[in-house]
Tab-separated table of C-alpha atoms in Angstrom:
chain	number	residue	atom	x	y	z
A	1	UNK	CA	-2.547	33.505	90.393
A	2	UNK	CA	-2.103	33.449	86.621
A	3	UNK	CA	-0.933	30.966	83.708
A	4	UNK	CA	2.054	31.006	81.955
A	5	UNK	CA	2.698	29.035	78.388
A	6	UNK	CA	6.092	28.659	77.709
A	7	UNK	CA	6.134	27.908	73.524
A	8	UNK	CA	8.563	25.971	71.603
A	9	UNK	CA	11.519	28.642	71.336
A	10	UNK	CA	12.570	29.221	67.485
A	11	UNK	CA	15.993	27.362	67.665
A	12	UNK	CA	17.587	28.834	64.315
A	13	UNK	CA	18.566	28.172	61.148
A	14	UNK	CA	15.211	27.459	59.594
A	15	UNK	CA	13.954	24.561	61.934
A	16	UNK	CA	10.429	24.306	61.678
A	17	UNK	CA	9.959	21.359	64.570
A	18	UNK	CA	11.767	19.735	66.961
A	19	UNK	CA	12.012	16.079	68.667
A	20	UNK	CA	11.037	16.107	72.646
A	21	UNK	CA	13.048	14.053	74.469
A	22	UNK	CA	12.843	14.225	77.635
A	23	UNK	CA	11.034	16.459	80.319
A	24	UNK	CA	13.233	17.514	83.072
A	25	UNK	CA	9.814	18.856	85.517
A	26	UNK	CA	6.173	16.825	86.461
A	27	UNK	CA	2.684	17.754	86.603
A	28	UNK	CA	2.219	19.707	89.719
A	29	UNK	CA	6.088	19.760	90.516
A	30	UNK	CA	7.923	23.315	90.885
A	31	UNK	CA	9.472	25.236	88.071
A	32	UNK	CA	12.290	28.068	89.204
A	33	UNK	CA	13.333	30.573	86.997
A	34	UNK	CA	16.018	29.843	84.591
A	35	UNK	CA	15.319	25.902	85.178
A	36	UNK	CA	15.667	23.333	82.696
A	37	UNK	CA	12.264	22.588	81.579
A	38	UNK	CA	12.717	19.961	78.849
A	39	UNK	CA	15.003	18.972	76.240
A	40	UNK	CA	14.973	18.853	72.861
A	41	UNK	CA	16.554	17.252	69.277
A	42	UNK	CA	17.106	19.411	66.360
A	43	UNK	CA	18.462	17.853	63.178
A	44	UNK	CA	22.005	18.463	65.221
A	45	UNK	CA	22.325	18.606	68.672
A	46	UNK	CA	20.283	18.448	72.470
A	47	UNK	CA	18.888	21.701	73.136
A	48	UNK	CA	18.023	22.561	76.528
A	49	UNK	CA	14.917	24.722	77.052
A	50	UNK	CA	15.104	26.876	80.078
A	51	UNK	CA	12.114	28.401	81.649
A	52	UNK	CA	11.701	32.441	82.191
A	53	UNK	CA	9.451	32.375	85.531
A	54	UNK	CA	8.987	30.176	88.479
A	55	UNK	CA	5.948	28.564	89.165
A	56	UNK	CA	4.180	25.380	89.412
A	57	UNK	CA	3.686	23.106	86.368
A	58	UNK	CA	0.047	22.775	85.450
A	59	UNK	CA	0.394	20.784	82.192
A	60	UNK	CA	3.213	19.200	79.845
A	61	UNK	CA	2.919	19.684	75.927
A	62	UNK	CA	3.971	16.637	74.581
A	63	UNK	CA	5.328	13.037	75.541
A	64	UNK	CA	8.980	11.981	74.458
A	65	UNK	CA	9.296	11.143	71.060
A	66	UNK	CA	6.946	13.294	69.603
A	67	UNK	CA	7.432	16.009	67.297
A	68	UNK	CA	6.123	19.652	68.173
A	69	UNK	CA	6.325	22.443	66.257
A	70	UNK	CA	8.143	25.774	66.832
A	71	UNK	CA	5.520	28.547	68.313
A	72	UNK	CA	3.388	24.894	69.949
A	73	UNK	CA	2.717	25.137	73.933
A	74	UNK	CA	5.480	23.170	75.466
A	75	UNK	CA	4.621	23.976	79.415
A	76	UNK	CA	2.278	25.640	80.787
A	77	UNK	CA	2.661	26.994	84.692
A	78	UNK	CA	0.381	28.318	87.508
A	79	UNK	CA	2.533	31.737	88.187
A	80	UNK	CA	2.377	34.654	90.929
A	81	UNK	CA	0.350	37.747	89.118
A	82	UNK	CA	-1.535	37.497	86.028
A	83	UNK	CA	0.803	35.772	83.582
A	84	UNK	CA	0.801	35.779	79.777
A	85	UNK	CA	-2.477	33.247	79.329
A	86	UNK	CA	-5.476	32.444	80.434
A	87	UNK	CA	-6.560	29.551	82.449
A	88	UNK	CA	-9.530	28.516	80.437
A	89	UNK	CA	-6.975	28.585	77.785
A	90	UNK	CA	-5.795	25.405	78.530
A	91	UNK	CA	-6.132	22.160	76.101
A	92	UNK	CA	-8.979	19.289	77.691
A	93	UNK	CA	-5.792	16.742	76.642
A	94	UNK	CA	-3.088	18.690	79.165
A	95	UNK	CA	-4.897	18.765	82.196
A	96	UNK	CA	-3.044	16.474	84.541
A	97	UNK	CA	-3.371	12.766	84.855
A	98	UNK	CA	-5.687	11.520	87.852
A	99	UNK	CA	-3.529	10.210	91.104
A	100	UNK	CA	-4.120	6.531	90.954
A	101	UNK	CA	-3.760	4.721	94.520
A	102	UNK	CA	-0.733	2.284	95.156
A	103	UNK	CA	-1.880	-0.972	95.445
A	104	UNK	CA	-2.246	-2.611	98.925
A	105	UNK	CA	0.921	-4.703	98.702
A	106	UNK	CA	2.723	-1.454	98.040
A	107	UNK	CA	1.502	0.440	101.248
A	108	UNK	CA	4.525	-0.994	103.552
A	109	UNK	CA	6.989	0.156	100.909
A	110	UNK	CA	5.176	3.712	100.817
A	111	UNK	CA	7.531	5.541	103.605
A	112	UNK	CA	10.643	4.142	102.770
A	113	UNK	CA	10.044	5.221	99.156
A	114	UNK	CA	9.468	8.814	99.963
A	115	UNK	CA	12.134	8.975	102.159
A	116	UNK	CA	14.153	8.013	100.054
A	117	UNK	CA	12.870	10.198	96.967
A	118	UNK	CA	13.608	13.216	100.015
A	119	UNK	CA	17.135	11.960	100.655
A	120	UNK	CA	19.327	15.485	99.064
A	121	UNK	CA	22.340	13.501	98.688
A	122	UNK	CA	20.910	10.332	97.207
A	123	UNK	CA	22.372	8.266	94.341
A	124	UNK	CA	20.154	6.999	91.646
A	125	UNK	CA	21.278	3.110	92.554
A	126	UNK	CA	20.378	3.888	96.160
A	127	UNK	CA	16.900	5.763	95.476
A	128	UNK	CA	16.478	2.750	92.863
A	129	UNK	CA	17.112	0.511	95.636
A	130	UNK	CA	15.185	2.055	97.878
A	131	UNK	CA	11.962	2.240	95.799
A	132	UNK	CA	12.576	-1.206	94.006
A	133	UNK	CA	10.212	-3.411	95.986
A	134	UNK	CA	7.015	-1.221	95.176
A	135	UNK	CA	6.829	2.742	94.886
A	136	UNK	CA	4.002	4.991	95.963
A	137	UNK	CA	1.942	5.569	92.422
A	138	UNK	CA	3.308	8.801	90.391
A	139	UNK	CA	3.349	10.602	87.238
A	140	UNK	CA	6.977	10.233	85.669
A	141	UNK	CA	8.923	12.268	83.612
A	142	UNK	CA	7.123	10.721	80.674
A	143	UNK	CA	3.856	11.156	81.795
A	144	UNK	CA	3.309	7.820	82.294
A	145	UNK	CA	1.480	7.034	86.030
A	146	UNK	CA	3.612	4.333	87.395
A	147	UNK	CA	3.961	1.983	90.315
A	148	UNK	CA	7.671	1.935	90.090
A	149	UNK	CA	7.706	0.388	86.810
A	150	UNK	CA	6.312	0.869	83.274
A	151	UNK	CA	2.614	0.140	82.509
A	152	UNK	CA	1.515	-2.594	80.593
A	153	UNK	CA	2.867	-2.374	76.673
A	154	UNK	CA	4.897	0.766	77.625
A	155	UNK	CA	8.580	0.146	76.088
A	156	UNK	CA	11.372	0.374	78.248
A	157	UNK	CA	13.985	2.928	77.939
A	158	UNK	CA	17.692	1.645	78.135
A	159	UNK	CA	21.233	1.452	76.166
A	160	UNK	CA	22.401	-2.158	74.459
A	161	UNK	CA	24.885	-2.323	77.290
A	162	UNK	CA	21.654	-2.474	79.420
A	163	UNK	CA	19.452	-4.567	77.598
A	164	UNK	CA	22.349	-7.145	77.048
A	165	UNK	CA	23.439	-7.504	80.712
A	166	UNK	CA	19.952	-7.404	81.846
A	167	UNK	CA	19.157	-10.289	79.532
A	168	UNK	CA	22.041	-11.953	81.352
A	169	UNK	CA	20.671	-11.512	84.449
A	170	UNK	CA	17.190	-12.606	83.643
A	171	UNK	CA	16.076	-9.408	84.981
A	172	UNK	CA	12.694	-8.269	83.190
A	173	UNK	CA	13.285	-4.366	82.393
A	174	UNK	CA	9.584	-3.170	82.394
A	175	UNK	CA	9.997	-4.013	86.331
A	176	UNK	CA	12.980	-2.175	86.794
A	177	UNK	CA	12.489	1.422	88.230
A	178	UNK	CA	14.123	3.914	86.085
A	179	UNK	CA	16.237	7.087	87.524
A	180	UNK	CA	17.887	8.033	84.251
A	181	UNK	CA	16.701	11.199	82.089
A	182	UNK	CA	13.333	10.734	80.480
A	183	UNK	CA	13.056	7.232	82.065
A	184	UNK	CA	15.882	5.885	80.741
A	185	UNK	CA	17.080	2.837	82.973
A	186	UNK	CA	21.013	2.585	84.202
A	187	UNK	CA	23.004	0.420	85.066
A	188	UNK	CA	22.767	1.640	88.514
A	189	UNK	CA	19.347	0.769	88.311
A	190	UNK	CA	19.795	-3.090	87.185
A	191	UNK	CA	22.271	-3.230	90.309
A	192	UNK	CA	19.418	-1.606	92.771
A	193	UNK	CA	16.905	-3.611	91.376
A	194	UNK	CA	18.803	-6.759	91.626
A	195	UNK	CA	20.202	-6.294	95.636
A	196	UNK	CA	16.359	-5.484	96.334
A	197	UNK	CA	15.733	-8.654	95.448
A	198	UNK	CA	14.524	-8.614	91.780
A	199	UNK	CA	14.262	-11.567	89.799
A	200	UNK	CA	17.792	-11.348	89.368
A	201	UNK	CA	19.485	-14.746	88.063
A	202	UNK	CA	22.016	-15.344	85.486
A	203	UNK	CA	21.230	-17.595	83.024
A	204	UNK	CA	21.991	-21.180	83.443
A	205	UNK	CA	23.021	-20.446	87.143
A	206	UNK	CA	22.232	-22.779	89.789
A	207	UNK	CA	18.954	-21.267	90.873
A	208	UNK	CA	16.954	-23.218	88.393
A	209	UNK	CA	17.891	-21.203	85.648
A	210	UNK	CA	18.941	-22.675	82.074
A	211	UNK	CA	20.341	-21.689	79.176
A	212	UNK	CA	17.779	-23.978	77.128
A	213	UNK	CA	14.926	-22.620	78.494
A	214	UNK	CA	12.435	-21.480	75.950
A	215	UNK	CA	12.283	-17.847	76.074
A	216	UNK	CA	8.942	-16.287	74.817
A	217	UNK	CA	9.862	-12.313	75.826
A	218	UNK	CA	10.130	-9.479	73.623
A	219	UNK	CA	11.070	-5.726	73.883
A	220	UNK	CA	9.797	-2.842	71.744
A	221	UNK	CA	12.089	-0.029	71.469
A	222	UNK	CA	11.102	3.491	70.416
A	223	UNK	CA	13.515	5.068	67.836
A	224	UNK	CA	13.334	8.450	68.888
A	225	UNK	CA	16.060	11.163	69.793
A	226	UNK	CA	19.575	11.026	68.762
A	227	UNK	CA	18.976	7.401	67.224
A	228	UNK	CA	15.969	8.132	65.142
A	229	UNK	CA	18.384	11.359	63.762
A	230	UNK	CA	21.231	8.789	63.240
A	231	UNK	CA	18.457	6.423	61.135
A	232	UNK	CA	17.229	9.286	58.926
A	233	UNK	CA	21.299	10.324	58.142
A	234	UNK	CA	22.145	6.915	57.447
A	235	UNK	CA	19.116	6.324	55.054
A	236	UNK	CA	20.150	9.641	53.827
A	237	UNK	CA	23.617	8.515	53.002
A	238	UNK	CA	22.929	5.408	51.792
A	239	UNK	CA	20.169	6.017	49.646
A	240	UNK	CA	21.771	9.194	47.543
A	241	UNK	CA	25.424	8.362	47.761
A	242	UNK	CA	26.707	5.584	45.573
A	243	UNK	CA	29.783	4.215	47.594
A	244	UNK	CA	33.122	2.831	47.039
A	245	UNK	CA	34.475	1.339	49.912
A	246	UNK	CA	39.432	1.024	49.554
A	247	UNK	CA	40.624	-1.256	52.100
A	248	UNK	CA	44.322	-1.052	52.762
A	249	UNK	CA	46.869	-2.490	54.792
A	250	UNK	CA	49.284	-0.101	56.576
A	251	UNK	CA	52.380	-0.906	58.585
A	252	UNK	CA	52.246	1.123	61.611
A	253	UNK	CA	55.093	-0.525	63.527
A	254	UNK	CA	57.484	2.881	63.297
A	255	UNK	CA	54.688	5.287	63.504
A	256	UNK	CA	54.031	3.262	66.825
A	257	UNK	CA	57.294	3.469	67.733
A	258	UNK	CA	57.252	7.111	67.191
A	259	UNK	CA	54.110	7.238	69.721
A	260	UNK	CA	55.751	5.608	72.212
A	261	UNK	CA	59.082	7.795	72.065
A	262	UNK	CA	56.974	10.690	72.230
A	263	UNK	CA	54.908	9.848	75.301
A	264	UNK	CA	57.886	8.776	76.955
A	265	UNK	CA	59.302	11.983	76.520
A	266	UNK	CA	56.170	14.239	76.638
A	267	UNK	CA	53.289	12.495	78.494
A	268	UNK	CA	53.480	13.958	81.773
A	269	UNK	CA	53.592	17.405	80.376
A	270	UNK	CA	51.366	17.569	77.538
A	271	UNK	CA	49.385	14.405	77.780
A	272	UNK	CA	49.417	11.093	76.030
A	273	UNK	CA	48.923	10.188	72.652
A	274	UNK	CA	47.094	7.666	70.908
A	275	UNK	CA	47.356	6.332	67.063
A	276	UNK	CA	44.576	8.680	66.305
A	277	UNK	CA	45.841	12.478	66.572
A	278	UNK	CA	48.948	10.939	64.227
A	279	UNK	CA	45.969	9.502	61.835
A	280	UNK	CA	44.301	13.385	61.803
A	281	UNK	CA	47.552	14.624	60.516
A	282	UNK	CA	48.318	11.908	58.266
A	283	UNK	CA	44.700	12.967	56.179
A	284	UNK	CA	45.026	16.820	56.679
A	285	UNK	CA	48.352	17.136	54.816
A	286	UNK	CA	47.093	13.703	52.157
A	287	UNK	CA	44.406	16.055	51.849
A	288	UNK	CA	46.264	18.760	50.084
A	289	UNK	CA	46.886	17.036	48.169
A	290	UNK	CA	44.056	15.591	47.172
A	291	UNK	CA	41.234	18.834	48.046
A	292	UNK	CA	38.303	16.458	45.955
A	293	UNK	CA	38.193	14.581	49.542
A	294	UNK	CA	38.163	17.533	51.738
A	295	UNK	CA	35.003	18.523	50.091
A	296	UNK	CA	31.044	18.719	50.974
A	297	UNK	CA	28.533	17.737	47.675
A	298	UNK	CA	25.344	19.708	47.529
A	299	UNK	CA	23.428	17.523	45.097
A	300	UNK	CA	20.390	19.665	44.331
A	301	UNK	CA	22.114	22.351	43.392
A	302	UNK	CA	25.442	20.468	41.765
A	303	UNK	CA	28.097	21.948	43.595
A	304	UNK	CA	31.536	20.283	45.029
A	305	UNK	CA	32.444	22.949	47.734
A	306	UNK	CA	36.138	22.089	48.327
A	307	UNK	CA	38.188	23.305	51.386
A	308	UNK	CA	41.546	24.594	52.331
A	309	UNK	CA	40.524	23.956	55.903
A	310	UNK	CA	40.339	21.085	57.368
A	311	UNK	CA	37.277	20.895	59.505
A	312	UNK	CA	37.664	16.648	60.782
A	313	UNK	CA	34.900	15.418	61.857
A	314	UNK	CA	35.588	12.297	64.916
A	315	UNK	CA	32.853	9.703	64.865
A	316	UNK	CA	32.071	9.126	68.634
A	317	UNK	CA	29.836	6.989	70.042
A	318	UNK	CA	27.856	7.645	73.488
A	319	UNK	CA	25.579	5.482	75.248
A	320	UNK	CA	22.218	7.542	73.015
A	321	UNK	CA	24.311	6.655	69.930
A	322	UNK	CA	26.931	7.940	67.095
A	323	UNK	CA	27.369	11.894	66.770
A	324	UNK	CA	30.048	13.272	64.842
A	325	UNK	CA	31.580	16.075	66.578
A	326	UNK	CA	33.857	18.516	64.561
A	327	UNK	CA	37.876	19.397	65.405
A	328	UNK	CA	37.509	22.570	63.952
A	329	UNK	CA	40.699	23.804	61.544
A	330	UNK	CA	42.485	20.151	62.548
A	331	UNK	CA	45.100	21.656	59.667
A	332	UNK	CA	46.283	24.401	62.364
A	333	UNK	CA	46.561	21.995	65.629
A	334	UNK	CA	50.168	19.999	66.581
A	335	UNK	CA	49.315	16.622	67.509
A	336	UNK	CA	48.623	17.237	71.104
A	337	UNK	CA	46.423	19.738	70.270
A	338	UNK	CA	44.603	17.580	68.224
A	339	UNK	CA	44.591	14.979	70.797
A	340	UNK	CA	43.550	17.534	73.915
A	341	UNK	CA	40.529	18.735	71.592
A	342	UNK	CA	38.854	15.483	69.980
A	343	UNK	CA	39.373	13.907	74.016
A	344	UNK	CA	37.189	17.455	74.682
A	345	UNK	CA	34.550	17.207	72.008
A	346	UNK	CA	34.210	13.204	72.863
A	347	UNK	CA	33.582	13.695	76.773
A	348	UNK	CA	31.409	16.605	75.604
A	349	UNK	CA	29.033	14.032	73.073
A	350	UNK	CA	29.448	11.574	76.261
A	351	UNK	CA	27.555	13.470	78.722
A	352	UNK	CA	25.403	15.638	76.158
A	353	UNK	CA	26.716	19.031	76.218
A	354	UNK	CA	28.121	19.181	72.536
A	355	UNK	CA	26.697	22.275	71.224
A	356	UNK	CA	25.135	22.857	67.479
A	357	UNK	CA	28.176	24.259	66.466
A	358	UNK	CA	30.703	21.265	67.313
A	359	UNK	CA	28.333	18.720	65.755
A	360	UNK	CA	28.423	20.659	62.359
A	361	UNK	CA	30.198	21.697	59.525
A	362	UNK	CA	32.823	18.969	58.904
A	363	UNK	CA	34.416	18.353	55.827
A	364	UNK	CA	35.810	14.980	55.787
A	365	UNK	CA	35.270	12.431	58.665
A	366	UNK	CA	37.551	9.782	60.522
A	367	UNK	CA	35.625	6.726	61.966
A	368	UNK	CA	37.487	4.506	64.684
A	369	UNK	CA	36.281	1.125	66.835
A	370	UNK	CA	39.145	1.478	68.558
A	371	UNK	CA	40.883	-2.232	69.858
A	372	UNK	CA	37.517	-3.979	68.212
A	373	UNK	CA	37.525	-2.160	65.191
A	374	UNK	CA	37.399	-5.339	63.442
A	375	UNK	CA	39.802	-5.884	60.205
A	376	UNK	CA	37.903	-4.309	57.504
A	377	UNK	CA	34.589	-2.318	57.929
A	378	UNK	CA	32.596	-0.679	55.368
A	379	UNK	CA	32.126	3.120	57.363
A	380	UNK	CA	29.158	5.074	55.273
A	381	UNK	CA	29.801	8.568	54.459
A	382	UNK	CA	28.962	11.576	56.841
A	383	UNK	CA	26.872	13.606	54.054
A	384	UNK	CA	27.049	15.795	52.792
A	385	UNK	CA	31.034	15.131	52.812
A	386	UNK	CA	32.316	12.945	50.053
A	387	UNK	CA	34.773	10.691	52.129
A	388	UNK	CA	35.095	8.568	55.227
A	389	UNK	CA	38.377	7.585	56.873
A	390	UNK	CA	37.380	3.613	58.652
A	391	UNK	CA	40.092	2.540	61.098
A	392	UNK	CA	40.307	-0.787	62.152
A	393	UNK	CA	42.264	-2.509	64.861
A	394	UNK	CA	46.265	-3.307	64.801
A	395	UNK	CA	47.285	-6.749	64.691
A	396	UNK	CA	50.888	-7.790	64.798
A	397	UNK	CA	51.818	-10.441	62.152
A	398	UNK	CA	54.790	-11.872	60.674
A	399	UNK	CA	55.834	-10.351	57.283
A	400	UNK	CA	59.002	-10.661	55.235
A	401	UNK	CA	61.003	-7.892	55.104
A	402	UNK	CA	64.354	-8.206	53.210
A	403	UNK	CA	64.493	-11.507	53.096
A	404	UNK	CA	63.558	-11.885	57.100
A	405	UNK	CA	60.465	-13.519	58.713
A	406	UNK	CA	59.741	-10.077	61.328
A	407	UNK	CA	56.907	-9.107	63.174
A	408	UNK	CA	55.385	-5.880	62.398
A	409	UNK	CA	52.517	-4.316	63.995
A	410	UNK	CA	49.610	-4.048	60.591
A	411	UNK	CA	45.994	-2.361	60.569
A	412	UNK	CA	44.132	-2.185	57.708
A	413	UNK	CA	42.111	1.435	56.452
A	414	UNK	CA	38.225	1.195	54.919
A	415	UNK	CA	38.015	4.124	53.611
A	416	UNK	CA	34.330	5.009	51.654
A	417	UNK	CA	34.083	8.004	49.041
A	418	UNK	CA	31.545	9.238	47.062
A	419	UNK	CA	31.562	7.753	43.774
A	420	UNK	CA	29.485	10.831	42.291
A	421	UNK	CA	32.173	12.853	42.625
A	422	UNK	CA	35.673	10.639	43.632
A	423	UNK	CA	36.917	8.038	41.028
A	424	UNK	CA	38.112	5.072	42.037
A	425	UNK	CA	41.925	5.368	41.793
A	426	UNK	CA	41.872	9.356	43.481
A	427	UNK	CA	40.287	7.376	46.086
A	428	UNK	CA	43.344	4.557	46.285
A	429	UNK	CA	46.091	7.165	45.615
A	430	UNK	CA	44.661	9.292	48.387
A	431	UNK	CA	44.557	6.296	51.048
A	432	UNK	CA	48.233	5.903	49.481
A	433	UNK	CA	48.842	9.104	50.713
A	434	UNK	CA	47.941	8.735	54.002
A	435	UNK	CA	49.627	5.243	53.982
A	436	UNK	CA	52.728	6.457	53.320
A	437	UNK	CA	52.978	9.083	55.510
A	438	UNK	CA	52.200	6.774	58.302
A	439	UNK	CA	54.840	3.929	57.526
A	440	UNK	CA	57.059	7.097	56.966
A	441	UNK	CA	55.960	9.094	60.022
A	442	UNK	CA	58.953	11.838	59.683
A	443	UNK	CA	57.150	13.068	56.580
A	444	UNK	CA	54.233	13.806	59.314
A	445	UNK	CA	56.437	16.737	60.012
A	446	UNK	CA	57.355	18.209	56.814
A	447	UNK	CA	55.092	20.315	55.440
């Protein structure tokens, strides 16, 4: 038997170090060839790091969250033959943890745990549900030994949707036994933990509960992985680019009219539209006429690259956080086209698979809440791109229109520009632009 290091691959274009964010394997656990090992955080996507042998895992180079370096020992495994290292090689620090002994009240629990941890077909509620009342003592993904639930002053690992509804529940997280990657808890989880009998009980419910009950908890969460990236390119932004923020009000009652003609006519065979794909095409063609916008600023070296192609960049948010993936040449794509590939790149950010290239390269950016968009936002720019397109949410109101009290469907546009490079009325005759080629939605369709 011989040892195997698996390094830090070098993941291109310059990077010198990486984020880890989760490990996919445990100390002592098998490793088959081609096997996601661990994954990783560049400065634009998840990177998956697959390994080249089988083995067994004999140590783990990092926790999540931390840093590591390109060439640095990420894994090391116990391998058939002689391998490419040598055992005494080994850091002190990697050699793994101790087992620590479940604690008597646990030992009941013990078989039904493991049976459940064996089940092939198992769902993550019903393993969580199976293991909530006390689990046999492990080392977990984060290399963390664990009864089930975190240690003491470990954070908990979990989405706002999480943390919010198990607030409502009164459900303590650090309890909760996480199946999600790197330890991340689910909702699946809260649901397990909760029919196992967890301290489950919404606030001010009838179980003594009350929604004036002092509440001394508190939660540390680590900013690491795609949220610490979106914190450093948001204090990026904010900090170098001086912002102007246009609001606008649009009418979009006939370009919702149009919408509705069309997927009456087209849904079934090309799929349906929303507002947004008709938004894309409303800012490709404003901006030919306005290139300044389609632009990216390199401010050390004082260069405006401008575009001919439109490369449109979708804010999309996931349950990790904001990414911006990229509808490449948007200028070149009918609206269902356009529609078909930002509902791709979205589901894509959603479950983590967006590559490198989708999350880069765009050259202006559109930013949508949706139905709770809000009326007027204030979106910060994608940089290095000089301009961001906010969308907020349609309201119908009454307005007069010759003379007539009518109701008309309105939304309003924050749009944000770099004030370096845009002056303040390109910015408002560009958002003109796109205004009136949405109240005028035929002109959508002449080039």
């Amino acid at each position: 038997m011989g040892h195997h290091v698996i390094k830090m691959p070098d993941i291109g274009e310059g990077i010198a170090e990486v984020e880890l964010i989760t490990w996919k394997v445990e100390v002592g656990g098998p490793v088959a060839e081609d096997q996601v090992v661990a994954e990783v955080m560049t400065d634009k996507a998840m990177v998956e790091i697959p390994s080249p042998v089988s083995g067994t895992v004999v140590s783990l180079g990092g926790k999540p969250g931390q840093m590591m370096a390109v060439g640095s020992e990420l894994i090391r495994l116990e391998v058939d033959g002689a391998g490419n290292a040598s055992a005494a090689s080994a850091p002190a620090a990697a050699a793994p943890a101790e087992p620590v002994a479940a604690p008597k009240a646990a030992a009941p629990a013990a078989a039904p745990a493991a049976a459940a941890e064996s089940a092939p077909a198992a769902t993550p509620a019903k393993a969580a549900a199976a293991s909530a009342p006390a689990c046999a003592a492990k080392q977990d993904a984060r290399g963390a030994v664990t009864n089930g639930v975190l240690n003491a002053g470990e954070a908990p690992l979990a989405s706002p949707a999480v943390r919010r509804r198990a607030w409502d529940l009164g459900i303590e997280l650090r309890y909760v036994p996480a199946t999600g990657p790197g330890g991340r808890i689910l909702q699946a989880d809260l649901d397990a933990y909760a029919a196992a009998g967890g301290k489950a009980q919404p606030v001010g419910g009838s179980a003594g509960g009350s929604s004036y009950a002092r509440r001394t908890g508190e939660q540390q969460v680590p900013v690491m992985g795609l949220r610490r990236k979106i914190a450093q390119k948001m204090q990026q932004s904010w900090t170098t680019i001086p912002h102007i923020t246009y609001v606008e009000e649009i009418d979009v009652t006939e370009v919702e009219a149009l919408r509705a003609k069309l997927n009456e006519r087209w849904a079934k065979e090309r799929g349906k539209l929303t507002l947004l794909p008709l938004l894309a095409r409303a800012v490709v063609l404003a901006a030919r006429d306005f290139p300044q916008m389609n632009a990216r600023f390199d401010d050390q070296a004082n260069i405006v690259t401008r575009y001919e192609g439109v490369q449109l960049g979708i804010a999309t948010q996931s349950e990790v956080g904001l990414s911006v993936p990229v509808v490449a040449h948007a200028e070149s794509l009918d609206l269902w086209q356009t529609a078909a590939e930002i509902a791709r790149l979205a589901s894509a950010v959603r479950v983590g698979k967006a590559t490198r290239e989708e999350l880069s390269g765009s050259t202006i950016t559109i930013s949508s809440l949706g139905a709770i968009g809000g009326l007027v936002s204030t979106p910060i720019i994608n940089h290095p791109e000089v301009a961001i397109v906010g969308v907020n949410r349609i309201v119908e109101r009454p307005m007069f229109r010759e003379g007539q009290v009518v109701a008309r469907k309105l939304m309003n546009l924050s749009s944000s520009f770099d004030h370096r490079i845009v002056d303040g009325m390109d910015a408002a005759e560009f958002v003109q632009a796109i205004r009136t080629r949405l109240e005028t939605p035929a002109l959508l369709f002449v080039e």
